[in-house]
Amino acid sequence: MTDTARQSDEAAAVKETGFITAVIRAMENARPDPYLSDEYAELLCTPRSWRMAEEALAAGGTVGSVIVRGRFGDIALRQAVADGITQVVCLAAGGDTRAWRLGLPAGTRYFEVDLPGQLEAKGTLLAPVADRLTCRRVALSEDLRGETWPQRLVDAGYEPDRPAVWIAEGLLPYLRVEHFTRLITDVGKLSSRGSLLLVDAPHAPYFRDPANARFLAFMKSRGAAFQLGMEDFGGFLDRYGWRSEAYTLSALAAGECAWAPAPPERLCPPHDHHWVVRAQLV
């Protein structure tokens, strides 16, 4: 198989995971005690995404990283907007619903970037709540492993000389390290001082924990293998000019983040080794 064909197959498999996370958020929202509320996630739950989510969870997948990074990002984004940032770039936006549910100010431009077809599908599924968009949403169909998305973002109205909030949730596990290195370099070039990066990734021990072997094999079998884990995620980002707050799920559960409510133990099982990060460009 050629590299182009392999990347095409990987892209198709990864696209399917976007709405699996919506199922997980819908399940959390339906609880009497949700850590993350997302009233629109259910609109993204198709029979196929429900079936895939059930298969992933049966294979040992966890919900904690999806729910915790969502709440963590909600709080950080709201604060950044309150502090005056008016442009947001959501990379691999998939089933992200923040532009609909956070009530962002009308002057906020919310750029979404994802693989061709993904954002169009989301827009169709969320059509019943299109009037809930309070900000200006701009959707761009692009493969983030490529080289054209930065210029297309600028052409769509993004202003590199103004601070932005960058969101990259659920993306890094599927990237090879060279793709992520290029991505973080591109983000840095497009960012002015004071920009924020909200990002998550598996902690390296995730791949060494026998409890995760079955799930990792499941993801590989369906063409969406987890590839990238970080030993010291904050330190990695610091080398690219970002001042990072990096927390594992267990650290958040222990209350080590002063501004994010500690998630319940049910969302932080011992084998869910995962980072969530808020970083600022200095």
PDB file of C-alpha atoms in Angstrom:
ATOM      1  CA  MET A   1       0.000   0.000   0.000  1.00  0.00           C
ATOM      2  CA  THR A   2       1.304   3.453  -0.883  1.00  0.00           C
ATOM      3  CA  ASP A   3       1.721   6.158   1.756  1.00  0.00           C
ATOM      4  CA  THR A   4      -1.126   8.117   0.162  1.00  0.00           C
ATOM      5  CA  ALA A   5      -3.490   5.137   0.244  1.00  0.00           C
ATOM      6  CA  ARG A   6      -2.530   4.331   3.834  1.00  0.00           C
ATOM      7  CA  GLN A   7      -3.146   7.902   4.943  1.00  0.00           C
ATOM      8  CA  SER A   8      -6.525   7.877   3.179  1.00  0.00           C
ATOM      9  CA  ASP A   9      -7.563   4.706   5.020  1.00  0.00           C
ATOM     10  CA  GLU A  10      -6.314   6.118   8.332  1.00  0.00           C
ATOM     11  CA  ALA A  11      -8.232   9.345   7.751  1.00  0.00           C
ATOM     12  CA  ALA A  12     -11.482   7.478   7.085  1.00  0.00           C
ATOM     13  CA  ALA A  13     -11.084   5.425  10.265  1.00  0.00           C
ATOM     14  CA  VAL A  14     -10.180   8.425  12.412  1.00  0.00           C
ATOM     15  CA  LYS A  15     -13.174  10.397  11.093  1.00  0.00           C
ATOM     16  CA  GLU A  16     -15.448   7.759  12.586  1.00  0.00           C
ATOM     17  CA  THR A  17     -14.041   8.348  16.068  1.00  0.00           C
ATOM     18  CA  GLY A  18     -15.263  11.970  16.107  1.00  0.00           C
ATOM     19  CA  PHE A  19     -18.864  11.044  16.691  1.00  0.00           C
ATOM     20  CA  ILE A  20     -17.943   8.196  19.072  1.00  0.00           C
ATOM     21  CA  THR A  21     -16.815  10.896  21.487  1.00  0.00           C
ATOM     22  CA  ALA A  22     -20.178  12.611  21.003  1.00  0.00           C
ATOM     23  CA  VAL A  23     -21.857   9.406  22.174  1.00  0.00           C
ATOM     24  CA  ILE A  24     -19.665   9.425  25.280  1.00  0.00           C
ATOM     25  CA  ARG A  25     -20.579  13.045  25.993  1.00  0.00           C
ATOM     26  CA  ALA A  26     -24.271  12.293  25.465  1.00  0.00           C
ATOM     27  CA  MET A  27     -24.027   9.413  27.945  1.00  0.00           C
ATOM     28  CA  GLU A  28     -22.405  11.730  30.492  1.00  0.00           C
ATOM     29  CA  ASN A  29     -24.970  14.467  29.914  1.00  0.00           C
ATOM     30  CA  ALA A  30     -27.759  11.972  30.649  1.00  0.00           C
ATOM     31  CA  ARG A  31     -26.367  11.184  34.109  1.00  0.00           C
ATOM     32  CA  PRO A  32     -27.971  12.820  37.161  1.00  0.00           C
ATOM     33  CA  ASP A  33     -24.493  14.040  38.179  1.00  0.00           C
ATOM     34  CA  PRO A  34     -22.675  14.972  34.929  1.00  0.00           C
ATOM     35  CA  TYR A  35     -19.140  16.330  35.180  1.00  0.00           C
ATOM     36  CA  LEU A  36     -19.606  17.708  31.647  1.00  0.00           C
ATOM     37  CA  SER A  37     -22.904  18.985  30.271  1.00  0.00           C
ATOM     38  CA  ASP A  38     -23.427  18.831  26.510  1.00  0.00           C
ATOM     39  CA  GLU A  39     -27.094  19.001  25.579  1.00  0.00           C
ATOM     40  CA  TYR A  40     -26.322  18.869  21.854  1.00  0.00           C
ATOM     41  CA  ALA A  41     -24.120  15.762  21.821  1.00  0.00           C
ATOM     42  CA  GLU A  42     -27.165  13.530  21.432  1.00  0.00           C
ATOM     43  CA  LEU A  43     -27.935  15.110  18.053  1.00  0.00           C
ATOM     44  CA  LEU A  44     -24.611  13.718  16.781  1.00  0.00           C
ATOM     45  CA  CYS A  45     -25.359  10.179  17.943  1.00  0.00           C
ATOM     46  CA  THR A  46     -26.246   8.114  14.890  1.00  0.00           C
ATOM     47  CA  PRO A  47     -27.000   4.376  15.097  1.00  0.00           C
ATOM     48  CA  ARG A  48     -23.555   3.736  13.641  1.00  0.00           C
ATOM     49  CA  SER A  49     -21.754   5.920  16.179  1.00  0.00           C
ATOM     50  CA  TRP A  50     -23.688   4.299  19.045  1.00  0.00           C
ATOM     51  CA  ARG A  51     -22.667   0.870  17.789  1.00  0.00           C
ATOM     52  CA  MET A  52     -19.017   1.870  17.412  1.00  0.00           C
ATOM     53  CA  ALA A  53     -18.962   3.448  20.863  1.00  0.00           C
ATOM     54  CA  GLU A  54     -20.419   0.317  22.424  1.00  0.00           C
ATOM     55  CA  GLU A  55     -17.769  -1.784  20.678  1.00  0.00           C
ATOM     56  CA  ALA A  56     -14.969   0.519  21.825  1.00  0.00           C
ATOM     57  CA  LEU A  57     -16.144   0.511  25.431  1.00  0.00           C
ATOM     58  CA  ALA A  58     -16.589  -3.259  25.399  1.00  0.00           C
ATOM     59  CA  ALA A  59     -12.970  -3.547  24.210  1.00  0.00           C
ATOM     60  CA  GLY A  60     -11.748  -1.600  27.233  1.00  0.00           C
ATOM     61  CA  GLY A  61     -12.020   1.999  26.105  1.00  0.00           C
ATOM     62  CA  THR A  62     -12.577   4.595  28.791  1.00  0.00           C
ATOM     63  CA  VAL A  63     -14.748   7.680  28.963  1.00  0.00           C
ATOM     64  CA  GLY A  64     -12.679   9.708  31.408  1.00  0.00           C
ATOM     65  CA  SER A  65     -10.276  11.398  29.010  1.00  0.00           C
ATOM     66  CA  VAL A  66     -13.134  12.539  26.744  1.00  0.00           C
ATOM     67  CA  ILE A  67     -15.239  13.979  29.557  1.00  0.00           C
ATOM     68  CA  VAL A  68     -12.429  15.512  31.590  1.00  0.00           C
ATOM     69  CA  ARG A  69     -10.727  17.238  28.672  1.00  0.00           C
ATOM     70  CA  GLY A  70     -14.123  18.597  27.643  1.00  0.00           C
ATOM     71  CA  ARG A  71     -14.823  20.230  31.009  1.00  0.00           C
ATOM     72  CA  PHE A  72     -11.208  21.395  31.336  1.00  0.00           C
ATOM     73  CA  GLY A  73     -11.391  23.012  27.905  1.00  0.00           C
ATOM     74  CA  ASP A  74     -14.777  24.603  28.543  1.00  0.00           C
ATOM     75  CA  ILE A  75     -13.506  26.388  31.636  1.00  0.00           C
ATOM     76  CA  ALA A  76     -10.263  27.526  29.999  1.00  0.00           C
ATOM     77  CA  LEU A  77     -12.021  28.763  26.854  1.00  0.00           C
ATOM     78  CA  ARG A  78     -14.655  30.715  28.770  1.00  0.00           C
ATOM     79  CA  GLN A  79     -11.940  32.416  30.800  1.00  0.00           C
ATOM     80  CA  ALA A  80      -9.901  33.272  27.714  1.00  0.00           C
ATOM     81  CA  VAL A  81     -12.940  34.826  26.019  1.00  0.00           C
ATOM     82  CA  ALA A  82     -13.753  36.757  29.189  1.00  0.00           C
ATOM     83  CA  ASP A  83     -10.179  38.056  29.076  1.00  0.00           C
ATOM     84  CA  GLY A  84     -10.743  39.426  25.578  1.00  0.00           C
ATOM     85  CA  ILE A  85      -9.624  36.751  23.090  1.00  0.00           C
ATOM     86  CA  THR A  86     -11.978  36.822  20.117  1.00  0.00           C
ATOM     87  CA  GLN A  87     -10.722  34.042  17.821  1.00  0.00           C
ATOM     88  CA  VAL A  88     -10.755  30.311  18.465  1.00  0.00           C
ATOM     89  CA  VAL A  89      -9.321  27.569  16.259  1.00  0.00           C
ATOM     90  CA  CYS A  90     -10.585  24.048  16.909  1.00  0.00           C
ATOM     91  CA  LEU A  91      -8.363  21.502  15.156  1.00  0.00           C
ATOM     92  CA  ALA A  92      -9.865  18.102  14.302  1.00  0.00           C
ATOM     93  CA  ALA A  93     -13.151  19.633  15.435  1.00  0.00           C
ATOM     94  CA  GLY A  94     -15.120  16.423  14.855  1.00  0.00           C
ATOM     95  CA  GLY A  95     -18.078  16.387  17.216  1.00  0.00           C
ATOM     96  CA  ASP A  96     -17.082  19.520  19.151  1.00  0.00           C
ATOM     97  CA  THR A  97     -20.222  21.530  20.027  1.00  0.00           C
ATOM     98  CA  ARG A  98     -18.745  24.481  21.919  1.00  0.00           C
ATOM     99  CA  ALA A  99     -19.702  27.020  19.250  1.00  0.00           C
ATOM    100  CA  TRP A 100     -23.340  26.041  19.861  1.00  0.00           C
ATOM    101  CA  ARG A 101     -23.480  25.455  23.600  1.00  0.00           C
ATOM    102  CA  LEU A 102     -21.125  27.920  25.307  1.00  0.00           C
ATOM    103  CA  GLY A 103     -22.953  31.117  24.359  1.00  0.00           C
ATOM    104  CA  LEU A 104     -19.784  32.735  23.049  1.00  0.00           C
ATOM    105  CA  PRO A 105     -19.960  36.478  22.272  1.00  0.00           C
ATOM    106  CA  ALA A 106     -21.119  37.520  18.816  1.00  0.00           C
ATOM    107  CA  GLY A 107     -17.706  39.006  18.078  1.00  0.00           C
ATOM    108  CA  THR A 108     -15.980  35.647  18.511  1.00  0.00           C
ATOM    109  CA  ARG A 109     -14.855  33.833  15.363  1.00  0.00           C
ATOM    110  CA  TYR A 110     -14.810  30.080  15.881  1.00  0.00           C
ATOM    111  CA  PHE A 111     -12.753  28.321  13.193  1.00  0.00           C
ATOM    112  CA  GLU A 112     -13.197  24.573  12.858  1.00  0.00           C
ATOM    113  CA  VAL A 113     -10.747  22.458  10.849  1.00  0.00           C
ATOM    114  CA  ASP A 114     -11.224  18.775  10.090  1.00  0.00           C
ATOM    115  CA  LEU A 115     -11.048  16.168   7.374  1.00  0.00           C
ATOM    116  CA  PRO A 116     -13.252  16.641   4.312  1.00  0.00           C
ATOM    117  CA  GLY A 117     -16.838  15.598   4.979  1.00  0.00           C
ATOM    118  CA  GLN A 118     -16.624  15.669   8.780  1.00  0.00           C
ATOM    119  CA  LEU A 119     -17.788  19.212   9.423  1.00  0.00           C
ATOM    120  CA  GLU A 120     -20.437  19.050   6.717  1.00  0.00           C
ATOM    121  CA  ALA A 121     -21.900  15.975   8.425  1.00  0.00           C
ATOM    122  CA  LYS A 122     -21.862  17.725  11.787  1.00  0.00           C
ATOM    123  CA  GLY A 123     -23.533  20.791  10.368  1.00  0.00           C
ATOM    124  CA  THR A 124     -26.342  18.629   8.988  1.00  0.00           C
ATOM    125  CA  LEU A 125     -26.880  16.819  12.289  1.00  0.00           C
ATOM    126  CA  LEU A 126     -26.879  20.080  14.251  1.00  0.00           C
ATOM    127  CA  ALA A 127     -29.186  21.870  11.817  1.00  0.00           C
ATOM    128  CA  PRO A 128     -32.101  21.737  14.329  1.00  0.00           C
ATOM    129  CA  VAL A 129     -30.107  23.977  16.679  1.00  0.00           C
ATOM    130  CA  ALA A 130     -28.440  26.212  14.092  1.00  0.00           C
ATOM    131  CA  ASP A 131     -30.039  29.220  15.775  1.00  0.00           C
ATOM    132  CA  ARG A 132     -28.059  28.487  18.960  1.00  0.00           C
ATOM    133  CA  LEU A 133     -24.835  29.650  17.321  1.00  0.00           C
ATOM    134  CA  THR A 134     -24.057  32.968  18.981  1.00  0.00           C
ATOM    135  CA  CYS A 135     -20.581  33.375  17.461  1.00  0.00           C
ATOM    136  CA  ARG A 136     -19.364  33.295  13.865  1.00  0.00           C
ATOM    137  CA  ARG A 137     -18.432  29.719  12.908  1.00  0.00           C
ATOM    138  CA  VAL A 138     -16.057  29.139   9.986  1.00  0.00           C
ATOM    139  CA  ALA A 139     -15.620  25.521   8.807  1.00  0.00           C
ATOM    140  CA  LEU A 140     -12.541  24.427   6.833  1.00  0.00           C
ATOM    141  CA  SER A 141     -12.125  20.951   5.334  1.00  0.00           C
ATOM    142  CA  GLU A 142      -8.424  20.130   5.600  1.00  0.00           C
ATOM    143  CA  ASP A 143      -6.098  17.279   6.553  1.00  0.00           C
ATOM    144  CA  LEU A 144      -3.940  18.640   9.371  1.00  0.00           C
ATOM    145  CA  ARG A 145      -1.082  16.390   8.274  1.00  0.00           C
ATOM    146  CA  GLY A 146      -0.836  18.441   5.102  1.00  0.00           C
ATOM    147  CA  GLU A 147       0.687  21.836   4.369  1.00  0.00           C
ATOM    148  CA  THR A 148      -2.228  23.876   3.045  1.00  0.00           C
ATOM    149  CA  TRP A 149      -4.405  24.384   6.114  1.00  0.00           C
ATOM    150  CA  PRO A 150      -2.430  27.330   7.655  1.00  0.00           C
ATOM    151  CA  GLN A 151      -2.842  29.526   4.577  1.00  0.00           C
ATOM    152  CA  ARG A 152      -6.483  28.538   4.174  1.00  0.00           C
ATOM    153  CA  LEU A 153      -7.084  29.515   7.793  1.00  0.00           C
ATOM    154  CA  VAL A 154      -5.601  32.961   7.189  1.00  0.00           C
ATOM    155  CA  ASP A 155      -7.539  33.324   3.946  1.00  0.00           C
ATOM    156  CA  ALA A 156     -10.733  32.560   5.916  1.00  0.00           C
ATOM    157  CA  GLY A 157     -10.134  35.534   8.189  1.00  0.00           C
ATOM    158  CA  TYR A 158      -7.871  34.276  10.945  1.00  0.00           C
ATOM    159  CA  GLU A 159      -5.481  37.003  12.145  1.00  0.00           C
ATOM    160  CA  PRO A 160      -2.077  35.658  13.266  1.00  0.00           C
ATOM    161  CA  ASP A 161      -1.117  38.961  14.892  1.00  0.00           C
ATOM    162  CA  ARG A 162      -3.959  38.674  17.424  1.00  0.00           C
ATOM    163  CA  PRO A 163      -4.110  36.143  20.292  1.00  0.00           C
ATOM    164  CA  ALA A 164      -6.172  33.025  19.743  1.00  0.00           C
ATOM    165  CA  VAL A 165      -7.310  29.960  21.621  1.00  0.00           C
ATOM    166  CA  TRP A 166      -6.217  26.756  19.904  1.00  0.00           C
ATOM    167  CA  ILE A 167      -8.079  23.529  20.755  1.00  0.00           C
ATOM    168  CA  ALA A 168      -6.705  20.122  19.791  1.00  0.00           C
ATOM    169  CA  GLU A 169      -8.695  17.456  21.618  1.00  0.00           C
ATOM    170  CA  GLY A 170      -8.582  13.774  20.767  1.00  0.00           C
ATOM    171  CA  LEU A 171      -6.206  14.350  17.862  1.00  0.00           C
ATOM    172  CA  LEU A 172      -2.721  13.480  19.041  1.00  0.00           C
ATOM    173  CA  PRO A 173      -3.155   9.726  19.622  1.00  0.00           C
ATOM    174  CA  TYR A 174      -3.621   9.255  15.873  1.00  0.00           C
ATOM    175  CA  LEU A 175      -0.601  11.288  14.766  1.00  0.00           C
ATOM    176  CA  ARG A 176       2.963  10.168  14.270  1.00  0.00           C
ATOM    177  CA  VAL A 177       5.483  12.280  16.103  1.00  0.00           C
ATOM    178  CA  GLU A 178       6.702  13.999  12.922  1.00  0.00           C
ATOM    179  CA  HIS A 179       3.138  15.090  12.120  1.00  0.00           C
ATOM    180  CA  PHE A 180       2.626  16.494  15.601  1.00  0.00           C
ATOM    181  CA  THR A 181       5.974  18.275  15.546  1.00  0.00           C
ATOM    182  CA  ARG A 182       5.024  19.985  12.281  1.00  0.00           C
ATOM    183  CA  LEU A 183       1.562  20.780  13.610  1.00  0.00           C
ATOM    184  CA  ILE A 184       2.813  22.433  16.797  1.00  0.00           C
ATOM    185  CA  THR A 185       5.398  24.348  14.753  1.00  0.00           C
ATOM    186  CA  ASP A 186       2.667  25.618  12.408  1.00  0.00           C
ATOM    187  CA  VAL A 187       0.455  26.600  15.341  1.00  0.00           C
ATOM    188  CA  GLY A 188       3.342  28.538  16.850  1.00  0.00           C
ATOM    189  CA  LYS A 189       3.979  30.411  13.614  1.00  0.00           C
ATOM    190  CA  LEU A 190       0.303  31.344  13.425  1.00  0.00           C
ATOM    191  CA  SER A 191       0.107  32.539  17.031  1.00  0.00           C
ATOM    192  CA  SER A 192       0.880  35.822  18.724  1.00  0.00           C
ATOM    193  CA  ARG A 193       2.063  36.196  22.286  1.00  0.00           C
ATOM    194  CA  GLY A 194      -0.678  35.427  24.800  1.00  0.00           C
ATOM    195  CA  SER A 195      -2.356  32.770  22.642  1.00  0.00           C
ATOM    196  CA  LEU A 196      -3.588  29.677  24.465  1.00  0.00           C
ATOM    197  CA  LEU A 197      -3.325  26.018  23.505  1.00  0.00           C
ATOM    198  CA  LEU A 198      -5.762  23.484  24.975  1.00  0.00           C
ATOM    199  CA  VAL A 199      -4.581  19.996  24.123  1.00  0.00           C
ATOM    200  CA  ASP A 200      -4.608  16.429  25.395  1.00  0.00           C
ATOM    201  CA  ALA A 201      -2.699  13.229  24.684  1.00  0.00           C
ATOM    202  CA  PRO A 202      -2.106   9.807  26.179  1.00  0.00           C
ATOM    203  CA  HIS A 203       0.549   9.665  28.865  1.00  0.00           C
ATOM    204  CA  ALA A 204       3.298   7.280  27.745  1.00  0.00           C
ATOM    205  CA  PRO A 205       2.439   4.688  30.471  1.00  0.00           C
ATOM    206  CA  TYR A 206      -0.910   4.174  28.721  1.00  0.00           C
ATOM    207  CA  PHE A 207       0.870   2.058  26.127  1.00  0.00           C
ATOM    208  CA  ARG A 208       2.762   0.039  28.737  1.00  0.00           C
ATOM    209  CA  ASP A 209      -0.228  -0.785  30.947  1.00  0.00           C
ATOM    210  CA  PRO A 210      -1.436  -4.357  30.265  1.00  0.00           C
ATOM    211  CA  ALA A 211      -4.990  -3.233  31.060  1.00  0.00           C
ATOM    212  CA  ASN A 212      -5.016  -1.233  27.816  1.00  0.00           C
ATOM    213  CA  ALA A 213      -3.653  -3.899  25.476  1.00  0.00           C
ATOM    214  CA  ARG A 214      -7.061  -5.091  24.320  1.00  0.00           C
ATOM    215  CA  PHE A 215      -8.296  -1.595  23.499  1.00  0.00           C
ATOM    216  CA  LEU A 216      -5.093  -0.675  21.668  1.00  0.00           C
ATOM    217  CA  ALA A 217      -5.408  -3.847  19.587  1.00  0.00           C
ATOM    218  CA  PHE A 218      -9.058  -3.005  18.864  1.00  0.00           C
ATOM    219  CA  MET A 219      -8.185   0.485  17.616  1.00  0.00           C
ATOM    220  CA  LYS A 220      -5.373  -0.885  15.462  1.00  0.00           C
ATOM    221  CA  SER A 221      -7.698  -3.502  13.962  1.00  0.00           C
ATOM    222  CA  ARG A 222     -10.140  -0.841  12.803  1.00  0.00           C
ATOM    223  CA  GLY A 223      -7.417   1.295  11.225  1.00  0.00           C
ATOM    224  CA  ALA A 224      -7.267   4.027  13.884  1.00  0.00           C
ATOM    225  CA  ALA A 225      -4.244   2.902  15.872  1.00  0.00           C
ATOM    226  CA  PHE A 226      -3.053   4.985  18.798  1.00  0.00           C
ATOM    227  CA  GLN A 227       0.506   6.020  17.929  1.00  0.00           C
ATOM    228  CA  LEU A 228       1.589   8.969  20.064  1.00  0.00           C
ATOM    229  CA  GLY A 229       2.098   9.075  23.830  1.00  0.00           C
ATOM    230  CA  MET A 230       3.917  11.732  25.825  1.00  0.00           C
ATOM    231  CA  GLU A 231       6.238  11.090  28.751  1.00  0.00           C
ATOM    232  CA  ASP A 232       6.524  14.798  29.678  1.00  0.00           C
ATOM    233  CA  PHE A 233       3.941  16.660  27.651  1.00  0.00           C
ATOM    234  CA  GLY A 234       4.415  19.994  29.381  1.00  0.00           C
ATOM    235  CA  GLY A 235       8.163  19.843  28.872  1.00  0.00           C
ATOM    236  CA  PHE A 236       7.697  19.044  25.184  1.00  0.00           C
ATOM    237  CA  LEU A 237       5.474  22.085  24.631  1.00  0.00           C
ATOM    238  CA  ASP A 238       7.775  24.323  26.661  1.00  0.00           C
ATOM    239  CA  ARG A 239      10.525  23.662  24.125  1.00  0.00           C
ATOM    240  CA  TYR A 240       8.305  25.216  21.453  1.00  0.00           C
ATOM    241  CA  GLY A 241       7.745  28.426  23.397  1.00  0.00           C
ATOM    242  CA  TRP A 242       4.614  27.526  25.346  1.00  0.00           C
ATOM    243  CA  ARG A 243       4.383  27.897  29.123  1.00  0.00           C
ATOM    244  CA  SER A 244       2.397  24.830  30.112  1.00  0.00           C
ATOM    245  CA  GLU A 245       0.131  23.598  32.852  1.00  0.00           C
ATOM    246  CA  ALA A 246       0.046  19.850  32.289  1.00  0.00           C
ATOM    247  CA  TYR A 247      -2.039  17.480  34.412  1.00  0.00           C
ATOM    248  CA  THR A 248      -2.670  13.774  34.340  1.00  0.00           C
ATOM    249  CA  LEU A 249      -6.194  12.621  35.115  1.00  0.00           C
ATOM    250  CA  SER A 250      -4.993  11.322  38.455  1.00  0.00           C
ATOM    251  CA  ALA A 251      -3.478  14.728  39.281  1.00  0.00           C
ATOM    252  CA  LEU A 252      -6.763  16.440  38.457  1.00  0.00           C
ATOM    253  CA  ALA A 253      -8.657  13.945  40.598  1.00  0.00           C
ATOM    254  CA  ALA A 254      -6.285  14.792  43.443  1.00  0.00           C
ATOM    255  CA  GLY A 255      -7.217  18.470  43.122  1.00  0.00           C
ATOM    256  CA  GLU A 256      -3.865  19.679  41.775  1.00  0.00           C
ATOM    257  CA  CYS A 257      -5.452  22.143  39.320  1.00  0.00           C
ATOM    258  CA  ALA A 258      -6.677  25.188  41.226  1.00  0.00           C
ATOM    259  CA  TRP A 259      -9.177  26.347  38.584  1.00  0.00           C
ATOM    260  CA  ALA A 260     -10.777  23.078  37.398  1.00  0.00           C
ATOM    261  CA  PRO A 261     -13.101  21.066  39.656  1.00  0.00           C
ATOM    262  CA  ALA A 262     -11.608  17.697  40.560  1.00  0.00           C
ATOM    263  CA  PRO A 263     -13.271  15.018  38.433  1.00  0.00           C
ATOM    264  CA  PRO A 264     -14.859  12.051  40.218  1.00  0.00           C
ATOM    265  CA  GLU A 265     -12.921   8.816  40.582  1.00  0.00           C
ATOM    266  CA  ARG A 266     -15.208   7.082  38.062  1.00  0.00           C
ATOM    267  CA  LEU A 267     -13.644   9.270  35.332  1.00  0.00           C
ATOM    268  CA  CYS A 268     -10.056   8.668  36.429  1.00  0.00           C
ATOM    269  CA  PRO A 269      -9.458   4.906  36.611  1.00  0.00           C
ATOM    270  CA  PRO A 270      -5.853   3.878  37.304  1.00  0.00           C
ATOM    271  CA  HIS A 271      -5.245   2.602  33.760  1.00  0.00           C
ATOM    272  CA  ASP A 272      -6.469   5.772  31.986  1.00  0.00           C
ATOM    273  CA  HIS A 273      -3.077   7.453  31.751  1.00  0.00           C
ATOM    274  CA  HIS A 274      -3.824  10.742  30.047  1.00  0.00           C
ATOM    275  CA  TRP A 275      -2.626  14.352  29.876  1.00  0.00           C
ATOM    276  CA  VAL A 276      -4.700  17.524  29.622  1.00  0.00           C
ATOM    277  CA  VAL A 277      -2.837  20.774  29.085  1.00  0.00           C
ATOM    278  CA  ARG A 278      -3.428  24.522  29.077  1.00  0.00           C
ATOM    279  CA  ALA A 279      -0.445  26.363  27.619  1.00  0.00           C
ATOM    280  CA  GLN A 280       0.242  30.007  26.823  1.00  0.00           C
ATOM    281  CA  LEU A 281       2.617  31.321  24.183  1.00  0.00           C
ATOM    282  CA  VAL A 282       5.267  33.516  25.804  1.00  0.00           C
TER     283      VAL A 282
END
